[in-house]
Amino acid sequence: MVFDGLTMGKTQRQKEGEMEEGKIVRSAAIIENDPYAKHLGIEFTLIEEGHAKSRMELKPEHKNFMGMIHGGAIFSLADATFGAAANSYGKRAMAIHVSIDYLQAPGDTPYLEADVRETARAGRVRHYFMEVRNILGEAVAVCHGWAYHTDRDV
């Protein structure tokens, strides 16, 4: 039945929105089970199109020989969150370049949080800006990354 050009029930736009939401939910379920992220103790707290947030509880094994949080652990948190943001559209995306600037040691913090946002698009590649912060909200590191986006489902 049609009423004023709309199908009774859901409009096409609503159906498409639900399909996109379903893709995000399916992608998030896959991303949240990433074995490497789980191994590091990374918990994804938000995954939406082009944006992701995560938290990593810090443990003694995240420290280097100097007793400080290892730069590799900080980078891994940013990178895993970058992967979540880039793959949040439901299509596979792969990092093709990532750079990191360490701004300060995290200090005495029980966890680190990462926030990654898509900032630009150029054909099949997209740019992402990443921030890693400590419990006080102080920036510990910033990263820039490029991801190549495919047509293949996550």
JSON list of C-alpha atoms in Angstrom, two decimals, residues 19-94:
[
{"chain": "A", "resi": 19, "resn": "MET", "atom": "CA", "xyz": [21.17, -2.08, 6.59]},
{"chain": "A", "resi": 20, "resn": "GLU", "atom": "CA", "xyz": [24.11, 0.29, 7.24]},
{"chain": "A", "resi": 21, "resn": "GLU", "atom": "CA", "xyz": [23.57, -0.02, 10.99]},
{"chain": "A", "resi": 22, "resn": "GLY", "atom": "CA", "xyz": [23.55, -3.79, 10.60]},
{"chain": "A", "resi": 23, "resn": "LYS", "atom": "CA", "xyz": [26.89, -3.64, 8.75]},
{"chain": "A", "resi": 24, "resn": "ILE", "atom": "CA", "xyz": [28.40, -1.59, 11.58]},
{"chain": "A", "resi": 25, "resn": "VAL", "atom": "CA", "xyz": [27.08, -4.04, 14.20]},
{"chain": "A", "resi": 26, "resn": "ARG", "atom": "CA", "xyz": [28.47, -7.04, 12.27]},
{"chain": "A", "resi": 27, "resn": "SER", "atom": "CA", "xyz": [31.82, -5.30, 11.70]},
{"chain": "A", "resi": 28, "resn": "ALA", "atom": "CA", "xyz": [32.04, -4.26, 15.36]},
{"chain": "A", "resi": 29, "resn": "ALA", "atom": "CA", "xyz": [31.41, -7.85, 16.49]},
{"chain": "A", "resi": 30, "resn": "ILE", "atom": "CA", "xyz": [34.28, -9.08, 14.31]},
{"chain": "A", "resi": 31, "resn": "ILE", "atom": "CA", "xyz": [36.62, -6.24, 15.30]},
{"chain": "A", "resi": 32, "resn": "GLU", "atom": "CA", "xyz": [35.93, -6.70, 19.02]},
{"chain": "A", "resi": 33, "resn": "ASN", "atom": "CA", "xyz": [37.18, -10.29, 18.74]},
{"chain": "A", "resi": 34, "resn": "ASP", "atom": "CA", "xyz": [40.57, -9.31, 17.27]},
{"chain": "A", "resi": 35, "resn": "PRO", "atom": "CA", "xyz": [43.00, -11.80, 18.89]},
{"chain": "A", "resi": 36, "resn": "TYR", "atom": "CA", "xyz": [45.94, -9.38, 19.09]},
{"chain": "A", "resi": 37, "resn": "ALA", "atom": "CA", "xyz": [43.82, -6.63, 20.66]},
{"chain": "A", "resi": 38, "resn": "LYS", "atom": "CA", "xyz": [42.42, -9.14, 23.16]},
{"chain": "A", "resi": 39, "resn": "HIS", "atom": "CA", "xyz": [45.96, -10.34, 23.97]},
{"chain": "A", "resi": 40, "resn": "LEU", "atom": "CA", "xyz": [46.96, -6.75, 24.81]},
{"chain": "A", "resi": 41, "resn": "GLY", "atom": "CA", "xyz": [43.80, -6.15, 26.85]},
{"chain": "A", "resi": 42, "resn": "ILE", "atom": "CA", "xyz": [42.31, -3.59, 24.45]},
{"chain": "A", "resi": 43, "resn": "GLU", "atom": "CA", "xyz": [38.58, -2.99, 24.85]},
{"chain": "A", "resi": 44, "resn": "PHE", "atom": "CA", "xyz": [36.72, -1.15, 22.11]},
{"chain": "A", "resi": 45, "resn": "THR", "atom": "CA", "xyz": [34.35, 1.36, 23.71]},
{"chain": "A", "resi": 46, "resn": "LEU", "atom": "CA", "xyz": [32.91, 2.88, 20.51]},
{"chain": "A", "resi": 47, "resn": "ILE", "atom": "CA", "xyz": [32.78, 1.81, 16.89]},
{"chain": "A", "resi": 48, "resn": "GLU", "atom": "CA", "xyz": [30.83, 3.89, 14.38]},
{"chain": "A", "resi": 49, "resn": "GLU", "atom": "CA", "xyz": [31.44, 4.80, 10.75]},
{"chain": "A", "resi": 50, "resn": "GLY", "atom": "CA", "xyz": [34.92, 6.28, 10.47]},
{"chain": "A", "resi": 51, "resn": "HIS", "atom": "CA", "xyz": [35.38, 6.61, 14.24]},
{"chain": "A", "resi": 52, "resn": "ALA", "atom": "CA", "xyz": [36.47, 4.32, 17.05]},
{"chain": "A", "resi": 53, "resn": "LYS", "atom": "CA", "xyz": [37.54, 4.58, 20.68]},
{"chain": "A", "resi": 54, "resn": "SER", "atom": "CA", "xyz": [39.27, 2.06, 22.89]},
{"chain": "A", "resi": 55, "resn": "ARG", "atom": "CA", "xyz": [40.85, 1.56, 26.27]},
{"chain": "A", "resi": 56, "resn": "MET", "atom": "CA", "xyz": [43.79, -0.57, 27.35]},
{"chain": "A", "resi": 57, "resn": "GLU", "atom": "CA", "xyz": [44.26, -1.44, 31.01]},
{"chain": "A", "resi": 58, "resn": "LEU", "atom": "CA", "xyz": [47.99, -1.27, 31.70]},
{"chain": "A", "resi": 59, "resn": "LYS", "atom": "CA", "xyz": [49.77, -4.26, 33.21]},
{"chain": "A", "resi": 60, "resn": "PRO", "atom": "CA", "xyz": [53.39, -5.00, 34.12]},
{"chain": "A", "resi": 61, "resn": "GLU", "atom": "CA", "xyz": [53.87, -6.76, 30.76]},
{"chain": "A", "resi": 62, "resn": "HIS", "atom": "CA", "xyz": [53.16, -3.46, 28.97]},
{"chain": "A", "resi": 63, "resn": "LYS", "atom": "CA", "xyz": [56.34, -1.99, 30.49]},
{"chain": "A", "resi": 64, "resn": "ASN", "atom": "CA", "xyz": [59.81, -1.91, 28.97]},
{"chain": "A", "resi": 65, "resn": "PHE", "atom": "CA", "xyz": [63.12, -2.62, 30.72]},
{"chain": "A", "resi": 66, "resn": "MET", "atom": "CA", "xyz": [63.12, 0.95, 32.12]},
{"chain": "A", "resi": 67, "resn": "GLY", "atom": "CA", "xyz": [59.78, 0.41, 33.88]},
{"chain": "A", "resi": 68, "resn": "MET", "atom": "CA", "xyz": [57.89, 2.72, 31.51]},
{"chain": "A", "resi": 69, "resn": "ILE", "atom": "CA", "xyz": [55.00, 1.81, 29.21]},
{"chain": "A", "resi": 70, "resn": "HIS", "atom": "CA", "xyz": [56.56, 0.44, 26.04]},
{"chain": "A", "resi": 71, "resn": "GLY", "atom": "CA", "xyz": [56.18, 2.56, 22.91]},
{"chain": "A", "resi": 72, "resn": "GLY", "atom": "CA", "xyz": [55.07, -0.56, 21.06]},
{"chain": "A", "resi": 73, "resn": "ALA", "atom": "CA", "xyz": [52.13, -0.97, 23.45]},
{"chain": "A", "resi": 74, "resn": "ILE", "atom": "CA", "xyz": [51.10, 2.66, 22.84]},
{"chain": "A", "resi": 75, "resn": "PHE", "atom": "CA", "xyz": [51.44, 2.20, 19.08]},
{"chain": "A", "resi": 76, "resn": "SER", "atom": "CA", "xyz": [49.48, -1.08, 19.18]},
{"chain": "A", "resi": 77, "resn": "LEU", "atom": "CA", "xyz": [46.59, 0.62, 20.99]},
{"chain": "A", "resi": 78, "resn": "ALA", "atom": "CA", "xyz": [46.46, 3.38, 18.37]},
{"chain": "A", "resi": 79, "resn": "ASP", "atom": "CA", "xyz": [46.84, 0.89, 15.49]},
{"chain": "A", "resi": 80, "resn": "ALA", "atom": "CA", "xyz": [44.13, -1.50, 16.71]},
{"chain": "A", "resi": 81, "resn": "THR", "atom": "CA", "xyz": [41.74, 1.43, 17.12]},
{"chain": "A", "resi": 82, "resn": "PHE", "atom": "CA", "xyz": [42.73, 2.71, 13.67]},
{"chain": "A", "resi": 83, "resn": "GLY", "atom": "CA", "xyz": [41.81, -0.72, 12.29]},
{"chain": "A", "resi": 84, "resn": "ALA", "atom": "CA", "xyz": [38.44, -0.55, 14.02]},
{"chain": "A", "resi": 85, "resn": "ALA", "atom": "CA", "xyz": [37.66, 2.91, 12.60]},
{"chain": "A", "resi": 86, "resn": "ALA", "atom": "CA", "xyz": [38.84, 2.01, 9.09]},
{"chain": "A", "resi": 87, "resn": "ASN", "atom": "CA", "xyz": [36.88, -1.26, 8.96]},
{"chain": "A", "resi": 88, "resn": "SER", "atom": "CA", "xyz": [33.77, 0.17, 10.61]},
{"chain": "A", "resi": 89, "resn": "TYR", "atom": "CA", "xyz": [32.06, 0.64, 7.24]},
{"chain": "A", "resi": 90, "resn": "GLY", "atom": "CA", "xyz": [31.72, -3.13, 6.86]},
{"chain": "A", "resi": 91, "resn": "LYS", "atom": "CA", "xyz": [34.32, -3.32, 4.08]},
{"chain": "A", "resi": 92, "resn": "ARG", "atom": "CA", "xyz": [37.92, -4.45, 4.51]},
{"chain": "A", "resi": 93, "resn": "ALA", "atom": "CA", "xyz": [40.51, -1.72, 4.89]},
{"chain": "A", "resi": 94, "resn": "MET", "atom": "CA", "xyz": [44.26, -2.09, 5.35]}
]
